[in-house]
PDB file of C-alpha atoms in Angstrom:
ATOM      1  CA  UNK Z1388     -15.857  57.443 -11.220  1.00  0.00           C
ATOM      2  CA  UNK Z1389     -18.872  58.673 -12.565  1.00  0.00           C
ATOM      3  CA  UNK Z1390     -19.252  60.878 -15.771  1.00  0.00           C
ATOM      4  CA  UNK Z1391     -18.890  64.362 -13.676  1.00  0.00           C
ATOM      5  CA  UNK Z1392     -15.643  63.049 -11.984  1.00  0.00           C
ATOM      6  CA  UNK Z1393     -14.388  62.387 -15.035  1.00  0.00           C
ATOM      7  CA  UNK Z1394     -15.155  65.495 -16.935  1.00  0.00           C
ATOM      8  CA  UNK Z1395     -13.528  67.139 -13.976  1.00  0.00           C
ATOM      9  CA  UNK Z1396     -10.250  65.548 -14.090  1.00  0.00           C
ATOM     10  CA  UNK Z1397     -10.256  65.785 -17.715  1.00  0.00           C
ATOM     11  CA  UNK Z1398     -10.869  70.036 -17.638  1.00  0.00           C
ATOM     12  CA  UNK Z1399      -8.112  69.910 -14.887  1.00  0.00           C
ATOM     13  CA  UNK Z1400      -5.497  68.249 -17.101  1.00  0.00           C
ATOM     14  CA  UNK Z1401      -6.593  70.901 -19.946  1.00  0.00           C
ATOM     15  CA  UNK Z1402      -6.644  73.843 -17.406  1.00  0.00           C
ATOM     16  CA  UNK Z1403      -2.805  72.186 -16.176  1.00  0.00           C
ATOM     17  CA  UNK Z1404      -1.925  72.440 -19.975  1.00  0.00           C
ATOM     18  CA  UNK Z1405      -2.955  75.797 -20.127  1.00  0.00           C
ATOM     19  CA  UNK Z1406      -0.424  76.585 -17.760  1.00  0.00           C
ATOM     20  CA  UNK Z1407       2.317  74.783 -18.583  1.00  0.00           C
ATOM     21  CA  UNK Z1408       1.688  76.237 -22.243  1.00  0.00           C
ATOM     22  CA  UNK Z1409       2.003  79.829 -20.757  1.00  0.00           C
ATOM     23  CA  UNK Z1410       4.790  79.040 -18.980  1.00  0.00           C
ATOM     24  CA  UNK Z1411       6.785  78.034 -22.155  1.00  0.00           C
ATOM     25  CA  UNK Z1412       6.605  74.488 -21.075  1.00  0.00           C
ATOM     26  CA  UNK Z1413       5.538  73.225 -24.570  1.00  0.00           C
ATOM     27  CA  UNK Z1414       6.740  69.781 -24.541  1.00  0.00           C
ATOM     28  CA  UNK Z1415       4.658  68.918 -21.492  1.00  0.00           C
ATOM     29  CA  UNK Z1416       1.580  71.604 -22.351  1.00  0.00           C
ATOM     30  CA  UNK Z1417       1.693  69.376 -25.273  1.00  0.00           C
ATOM     31  CA  UNK Z1418       0.925  66.057 -23.770  1.00  0.00           C
ATOM     32  CA  UNK Z1419      -1.443  66.974 -21.162  1.00  0.00           C
ATOM     33  CA  UNK Z1420      -3.617  68.385 -24.471  1.00  0.00           C
ATOM     34  CA  UNK Z1421      -3.321  65.154 -26.295  1.00  0.00           C
ATOM     35  CA  UNK Z1422      -4.102  63.176 -23.032  1.00  0.00           C
ATOM     36  CA  UNK Z1423      -6.814  65.748 -22.224  1.00  0.00           C
ATOM     37  CA  UNK Z1424      -8.162  64.905 -25.809  1.00  0.00           C
ATOM     38  CA  UNK Z1425      -7.472  61.337 -25.656  1.00  0.00           C
ATOM     39  CA  UNK Z1426      -9.875  60.827 -22.310  1.00  0.00           C
ATOM     40  CA  UNK Z1427     -12.513  62.841 -23.889  1.00  0.00           C
ATOM     41  CA  UNK Z1428     -13.068  60.441 -27.041  1.00  0.00           C
ATOM     42  CA  UNK Z1429     -12.711  58.000 -24.778  1.00  0.00           C
ATOM     43  CA  UNK Z1430     -15.552  59.373 -22.020  1.00  0.00           C
ATOM     44  CA  UNK Z1431     -18.039  60.383 -25.690  1.00  0.00           C
ATOM     45  CA  UNK Z1432     -17.788  57.018 -27.032  1.00  0.00           C
ATOM     46  CA  UNK Z1433     -17.896  54.501 -23.749  1.00  0.00           C
ATOM     47  CA  UNK Z1434     -21.251  52.851 -23.060  1.00  0.00           C
TER      48      UNK Z1434
END
């Protein structure tokens, strides 16, 4: 999986988290935001 595909995946997780937050699923959206943040940092520091 190249960097562009990883960026798309992280973006989709983030957008799903936003939609979950809007619909009132706060626990699920928190988990999705956290996983997007961790995945973004892992991708950033990966060589």
